[in-house]
């Protein structure tokens, strides 16, 4: 029995056991919560049983290209143009209160 299935390559399956969607949920939840809380959140929202160690591994693999991503973004950004002086105006919009004079 061979584990090579050529059609699986067309499905864009992740090399890990977990789907892209589940990995994304784990990464999002672990960014906001602890790993134990992430296990509970995933269990409640997807009914998937993931151990804490797998949650840690998924979160770590999700952040593996963090530095390269931001370096690429900085390389793409254009330097700010030099501008002249900045003029700041402060205006009060209340106006003058008018009262009617007695006759």
PDB file of C-alpha atoms in Angstrom:
ATOM      1  CA  UNK A   1       0.000   0.000   0.000  1.00  0.00           C
ATOM      2  CA  UNK A   2       1.529   3.290  -1.080  1.00  0.00           C
ATOM      3  CA  UNK A   3       0.954   6.617   0.655  1.00  0.00           C
ATOM      4  CA  UNK A   4       1.526   8.547  -2.576  1.00  0.00           C
ATOM      5  CA  UNK A   5      -1.733   9.915  -3.963  1.00  0.00           C
ATOM      6  CA  UNK A   6      -1.146  12.237  -6.963  1.00  0.00           C
ATOM      7  CA  UNK A   7      -4.644  13.737  -6.889  1.00  0.00           C
ATOM      8  CA  UNK A   8      -4.080  14.955  -3.325  1.00  0.00           C
ATOM      9  CA  UNK A   9      -1.585  17.451  -4.730  1.00  0.00           C
ATOM     10  CA  UNK A  10      -4.389  19.177  -6.599  1.00  0.00           C
ATOM     11  CA  UNK A  11      -6.398  19.647  -3.397  1.00  0.00           C
ATOM     12  CA  UNK A  12      -3.805  21.967  -1.828  1.00  0.00           C
ATOM     13  CA  UNK A  13      -3.844  19.958   1.387  1.00  0.00           C
ATOM     14  CA  UNK A  14      -1.565  21.153   4.167  1.00  0.00           C
ATOM     15  CA  UNK A  15       1.389  18.948   5.087  1.00  0.00           C
ATOM     16  CA  UNK A  16       0.134  18.865   8.682  1.00  0.00           C
ATOM     17  CA  UNK A  17      -2.772  16.838   9.974  1.00  0.00           C
ATOM     18  CA  UNK A  18      -5.020  19.868  10.467  1.00  0.00           C
ATOM     19  CA  UNK A  19      -6.793  21.890   7.761  1.00  0.00           C
ATOM     20  CA  UNK A  20      -5.866  25.443   6.793  1.00  0.00           C
ATOM     21  CA  UNK A  21      -9.083  26.759   8.352  1.00  0.00           C
ATOM     22  CA  UNK A  22      -8.522  25.020  11.670  1.00  0.00           C
ATOM     23  CA  UNK A  23      -4.899  26.163  11.738  1.00  0.00           C
ATOM     24  CA  UNK A  24      -6.054  29.729  11.115  1.00  0.00           C
ATOM     25  CA  UNK A  25      -8.570  29.510  13.971  1.00  0.00           C
ATOM     26  CA  UNK A  26      -5.926  28.124  16.308  1.00  0.00           C
ATOM     27  CA  UNK A  27      -3.470  30.882  15.360  1.00  0.00           C
ATOM     28  CA  UNK A  28      -6.084  33.610  15.870  1.00  0.00           C
ATOM     29  CA  UNK A  29      -7.267  32.225  19.202  1.00  0.00           C
ATOM     30  CA  UNK A  30      -3.758  31.647  20.532  1.00  0.00           C
ATOM     31  CA  UNK A  31      -2.758  35.206  19.624  1.00  0.00           C
ATOM     32  CA  UNK A  32      -5.484  36.519  21.934  1.00  0.00           C
ATOM     33  CA  UNK A  33      -5.569  33.804  24.617  1.00  0.00           C
ATOM     34  CA  UNK A  34      -3.388  31.264  26.325  1.00  0.00           C
ATOM     35  CA  UNK A  35      -2.879  27.801  24.866  1.00  0.00           C
ATOM     36  CA  UNK A  36      -5.196  26.125  27.396  1.00  0.00           C
ATOM     37  CA  UNK A  37      -7.942  28.616  26.572  1.00  0.00           C
ATOM     38  CA  UNK A  38      -7.344  28.067  22.868  1.00  0.00           C
ATOM     39  CA  UNK A  39      -7.872  24.324  23.306  1.00  0.00           C
ATOM     40  CA  UNK A  40     -11.233  25.042  24.959  1.00  0.00           C
ATOM     41  CA  UNK A  41     -12.256  27.625  22.348  1.00  0.00           C
ATOM     42  CA  UNK A  42     -11.494  25.252  19.470  1.00  0.00           C
ATOM     43  CA  UNK A  43     -13.315  22.439  21.243  1.00  0.00           C
ATOM     44  CA  UNK A  44     -16.437  24.594  21.748  1.00  0.00           C
ATOM     45  CA  UNK A  45     -16.509  26.197  18.307  1.00  0.00           C
ATOM     46  CA  UNK A  46     -15.491  23.282  16.095  1.00  0.00           C
ATOM     47  CA  UNK A  47     -15.856  20.135  18.218  1.00  0.00           C
ATOM     48  CA  UNK A  48     -12.279  19.272  17.207  1.00  0.00           C
ATOM     49  CA  UNK A  49     -10.123  17.631  19.858  1.00  0.00           C
ATOM     50  CA  UNK A  50      -6.664  19.200  19.736  1.00  0.00           C
ATOM     51  CA  UNK A  51      -4.089  18.728  22.469  1.00  0.00           C
ATOM     52  CA  UNK A  52      -2.256  21.693  23.947  1.00  0.00           C
ATOM     53  CA  UNK A  53       1.043  20.582  22.406  1.00  0.00           C
ATOM     54  CA  UNK A  54      -0.498  20.573  18.909  1.00  0.00           C
ATOM     55  CA  UNK A  55      -1.969  24.026  19.539  1.00  0.00           C
ATOM     56  CA  UNK A  56       1.500  25.273  20.466  1.00  0.00           C
ATOM     57  CA  UNK A  57       3.011  23.712  17.333  1.00  0.00           C
ATOM     58  CA  UNK A  58       0.324  25.194  15.065  1.00  0.00           C
ATOM     59  CA  UNK A  59       0.776  28.646  16.622  1.00  0.00           C
ATOM     60  CA  UNK A  60       4.552  28.407  16.226  1.00  0.00           C
ATOM     61  CA  UNK A  61       4.324  27.321  12.588  1.00  0.00           C
ATOM     62  CA  UNK A  62       1.845  30.140  11.882  1.00  0.00           C
ATOM     63  CA  UNK A  63       4.360  32.719  13.073  1.00  0.00           C
ATOM     64  CA  UNK A  64       7.398  31.281  11.267  1.00  0.00           C
ATOM     65  CA  UNK A  65       7.395  33.928   8.508  1.00  0.00           C
ATOM     66  CA  UNK A  66       6.485  36.921  10.684  1.00  0.00           C
ATOM     67  CA  UNK A  67       9.805  38.766  10.312  1.00  0.00           C
ATOM     68  CA  UNK A  68      10.089  38.133   6.567  1.00  0.00           C
ATOM     69  CA  UNK A  69       6.528  39.417   6.011  1.00  0.00           C
ATOM     70  CA  UNK A  70       7.188  42.755   7.701  1.00  0.00           C
ATOM     71  CA  UNK A  71      10.570  43.158   6.034  1.00  0.00           C
ATOM     72  CA  UNK A  72       8.880  42.659   2.657  1.00  0.00           C
ATOM     73  CA  UNK A  73       6.203  45.219   3.563  1.00  0.00           C
ATOM     74  CA  UNK A  74       8.840  47.781   4.531  1.00  0.00           C
ATOM     75  CA  UNK A  75      10.717  47.169   1.291  1.00  0.00           C
ATOM     76  CA  UNK A  76       7.527  47.844  -0.712  1.00  0.00           C
ATOM     77  CA  UNK A  77       6.631  51.068   1.095  1.00  0.00           C
ATOM     78  CA  UNK A  78       7.577  54.365  -0.506  1.00  0.00           C
ATOM     79  CA  UNK A  79       9.567  56.928   1.485  1.00  0.00           C
ATOM     80  CA  UNK A  80       7.568  59.959   2.553  1.00  0.00           C
ATOM     81  CA  UNK A  81       8.049  63.057   0.448  1.00  0.00           C
ATOM     82  CA  UNK A  82       9.599  66.099   2.059  1.00  0.00           C
ATOM     83  CA  UNK A  83       6.903  68.677   2.717  1.00  0.00           C
ATOM     84  CA  UNK A  84       6.908  72.305   3.738  1.00  0.00           C
ATOM     85  CA  UNK A  85       5.777  73.828   7.002  1.00  0.00           C
ATOM     86  CA  UNK A  86       2.630  72.544   8.648  1.00  0.00           C
ATOM     87  CA  UNK A  87      -0.090  75.112   9.318  1.00  0.00           C
ATOM     88  CA  UNK A  88      -2.447  74.377  12.208  1.00  0.00           C
ATOM     89  CA  UNK A  89      -5.668  76.313  12.725  1.00  0.00           C
ATOM     90  CA  UNK A  90      -7.897  76.093  15.774  1.00  0.00           C
ATOM     91  CA  UNK A  91     -11.453  77.373  15.443  1.00  0.00           C
ATOM     92  CA  UNK A  92     -14.264  77.563  17.960  1.00  0.00           C
ATOM     93  CA  UNK A  93     -17.615  77.000  16.273  1.00  0.00           C
ATOM     94  CA  UNK A  94     -19.879  78.200  19.079  1.00  0.00           C
ATOM     95  CA  UNK A  95     -20.241  81.796  17.964  1.00  0.00           C
ATOM     96  CA  UNK A  96     -21.776  84.691  19.912  1.00  0.00           C
ATOM     97  CA  UNK A  97     -24.858  84.170  22.058  1.00  0.00           C
ATOM     98  CA  UNK A  98     -27.586  86.736  21.239  1.00  0.00           C
ATOM     99  CA  UNK A  99     -30.354  87.570  23.647  1.00  0.00           C
ATOM    100  CA  UNK A 100     -33.405  89.614  22.906  1.00  0.00           C
ATOM    101  CA  UNK A 101     -33.627  92.932  24.745  1.00  0.00           C
ATOM    102  CA  UNK A 102     -36.805  93.681  26.686  1.00  0.00           C
ATOM    103  CA  UNK A 103     -39.213  96.162  24.926  1.00  0.00           C
TER     104      UNK A 103
END
